[in-house]
Amino acid sequence: MVVSENTLKWGLCLYPPLLFQRIWVKKFHKGFRGVDVKIAKSIFNKNYNGSIFGGTIYAATDPFYALLFDQLLQRAGFKVRVWLKSASIQYLKPGRGHLYFTIYVTDDMLNEAITALNSTGKFVKAYPMEIKNAEGELCATVMNEVYIRNLHQGEEPIIAY
């Protein structure tokens, strides 16, 4: 479904798996070219050591590359199925306060996906993410492998679904 940046932002902010873990979408960039996310430390996601639970950090990174690619490709006329195929995370420093990350989808990333969808009907690639604290210190790195399948390969993409 094609939605606006603001509609998807509020839909995700109120989505229970993100809401109860205090994962907050600050904003989607214009045209879904990126997203800014905050992981707020709270009693709901604090672990025994007083830092943000690793599962919360991991969950925060899960949906965003898939959502960005889905919205961008729908706007380009593709009917696609997009999901996170795999992910790996390395915790580098405890998240003792709020954590933040920003991801972008560049023209090169989008064009690479479109070329693969038009030629083979699917696209699989891993993208890095960096989770930082308010001081800008790197607390975790994540690799998210995105899987995209063209549901109408061979058809001329004329409208977004």
XYZ file of C-alpha atoms in Angstrom:
161
model
C 0.000 0.000 0.000
C 1.333 3.412 -0.945
C 1.094 5.815 1.995
C 2.532 9.197 2.900
C 5.654 9.615 4.997
C 3.633 11.056 7.881
C 0.984 8.315 7.808
C 3.595 5.564 7.933
C 5.514 7.384 10.668
C 2.470 7.517 12.958
C 1.362 4.016 12.035
C 4.730 2.654 13.114
C 4.964 4.817 16.227
C 1.645 3.353 17.397
C 2.392 -0.209 16.245
C 2.543 -2.212 19.515
C 5.836 -4.098 18.899
C 7.600 -0.759 18.398
C 5.525 1.342 20.809
C 6.034 -0.929 23.827
C 9.768 -1.196 23.157
C 9.946 2.622 22.908
C 11.145 2.553 19.302
C 10.132 5.889 17.827
C 10.205 6.917 14.162
C 11.315 10.537 14.272
C 10.706 11.084 10.558
C 10.735 9.522 7.141
C 12.745 11.612 4.710
C 10.977 13.145 1.717
C 10.106 10.527 -0.873
C 11.027 7.680 1.515
C 14.730 8.135 0.815
C 15.597 7.594 4.480
C 14.382 7.382 8.048
C 15.502 8.690 11.455
C 14.767 6.412 14.425
C 15.127 6.850 18.188
C 15.256 4.013 20.704
C 14.235 5.631 23.978
C 15.568 3.957 27.104
C 12.784 3.209 29.576
C 11.724 0.790 32.254
C 10.120 -1.302 29.480
C 13.374 -1.996 27.626
C 16.063 -1.776 30.302
C 18.050 -4.924 31.074
C 19.634 -6.168 34.306
C 22.738 -4.018 33.704
C 20.772 -0.809 33.231
C 21.305 -0.534 29.480
C 18.851 -0.984 26.614
C 17.986 -4.639 26.068
C 19.779 -6.044 23.010
C 16.531 -7.438 21.620
C 15.059 -3.945 21.541
C 18.003 -2.674 19.506
C 17.715 -5.649 17.176
C 13.943 -5.180 16.780
C 14.386 -1.483 16.036
C 16.486 -2.217 12.964
C 14.188 -4.897 11.538
C 11.558 -3.159 9.366
C 13.123 -0.053 7.916
C 15.108 -1.082 4.825
C 12.184 -3.260 3.739
C 9.688 -0.428 4.250
C 11.808 2.099 2.388
C 12.408 -0.199 -0.592
C 8.743 -1.209 -0.668
C 7.498 2.372 -0.785
C 10.124 3.470 -3.329
C 9.494 0.536 -5.656
C 5.712 0.856 -5.480
C 6.068 4.485 -6.495
C 8.208 3.310 -9.424
C 5.343 1.091 -10.590
C 6.477 -2.269 -9.226
C 4.332 -4.729 -7.343
C 6.827 -6.315 -4.963
C 7.109 -8.401 -1.853
C 9.880 -7.109 0.418
C 11.132 -8.470 3.712
C 14.190 -8.803 5.882
C 15.842 -12.092 4.909
C 18.521 -12.121 7.608
C 20.291 -9.846 10.034
C 23.345 -9.864 12.243
C 24.238 -7.495 15.041
C 27.356 -6.658 16.977
C 26.964 -4.893 20.306
C 29.965 -2.641 20.827
C 29.008 -0.488 23.816
C 26.094 -0.563 26.268
C 23.224 1.742 25.387
C 22.913 3.494 28.740
C 20.772 6.286 27.300
C 18.659 6.861 24.195
C 20.023 5.435 20.938
C 19.618 6.737 17.394
C 20.129 5.664 13.818
C 19.506 6.999 10.339
C 19.423 4.988 7.147
C 19.263 6.134 3.540
C 18.386 4.574 0.206
C 20.553 6.192 -2.438
C 19.886 6.398 -6.174
C 22.569 3.732 -6.731
C 20.924 1.358 -4.235
C 17.508 1.844 -5.824
C 18.803 1.522 -9.388
C 20.658 -1.682 -8.482
C 17.422 -3.165 -7.112
C 15.392 -2.069 -10.157
C 17.951 -3.560 -12.562
C 17.894 -6.887 -10.715
C 14.082 -6.937 -10.514
C 13.781 -6.290 -14.237
C 16.345 -8.929 -15.180
C 16.017 -11.776 -12.640
C 12.821 -10.891 -10.788
C 14.469 -10.741 -7.374
C 17.034 -8.750 -5.456
C 18.942 -9.735 -2.300
C 21.543 -7.519 -0.655
C 22.814 -6.702 2.831
C 23.065 -3.124 4.057
C 24.845 -1.803 7.162
C 23.371 0.245 9.982
C 25.062 2.077 12.846
C 23.319 2.652 16.169
C 24.762 5.543 18.179
C 24.119 7.190 21.526
C 23.384 10.899 22.027
C 27.121 11.644 22.168
C 27.617 10.058 18.748
C 29.448 7.006 20.094
C 28.891 3.792 18.158
C 26.990 1.277 20.300
C 26.035 -1.396 17.756
C 26.403 -2.271 14.097
C 23.837 -4.247 12.150
C 23.785 -5.891 8.732
C 20.275 -6.271 7.302
C 19.830 -8.488 4.252
C 16.829 -7.356 2.223
C 14.922 -9.680 -0.092
C 12.768 -8.191 -2.859
C 10.636 -10.220 -5.262
C 8.981 -8.717 -8.346
C 5.450 -10.133 -8.313
C 4.843 -9.146 -11.939
C 8.163 -9.878 -13.643
C 7.987 -9.366 -17.380
C 5.029 -7.023 -17.183
C 5.456 -3.372 -17.936
C 5.242 -1.481 -14.627
C 2.623 1.181 -15.310
C 0.946 1.838 -11.970
C 1.760 1.483 -8.306
C -0.416 -0.901 -6.338
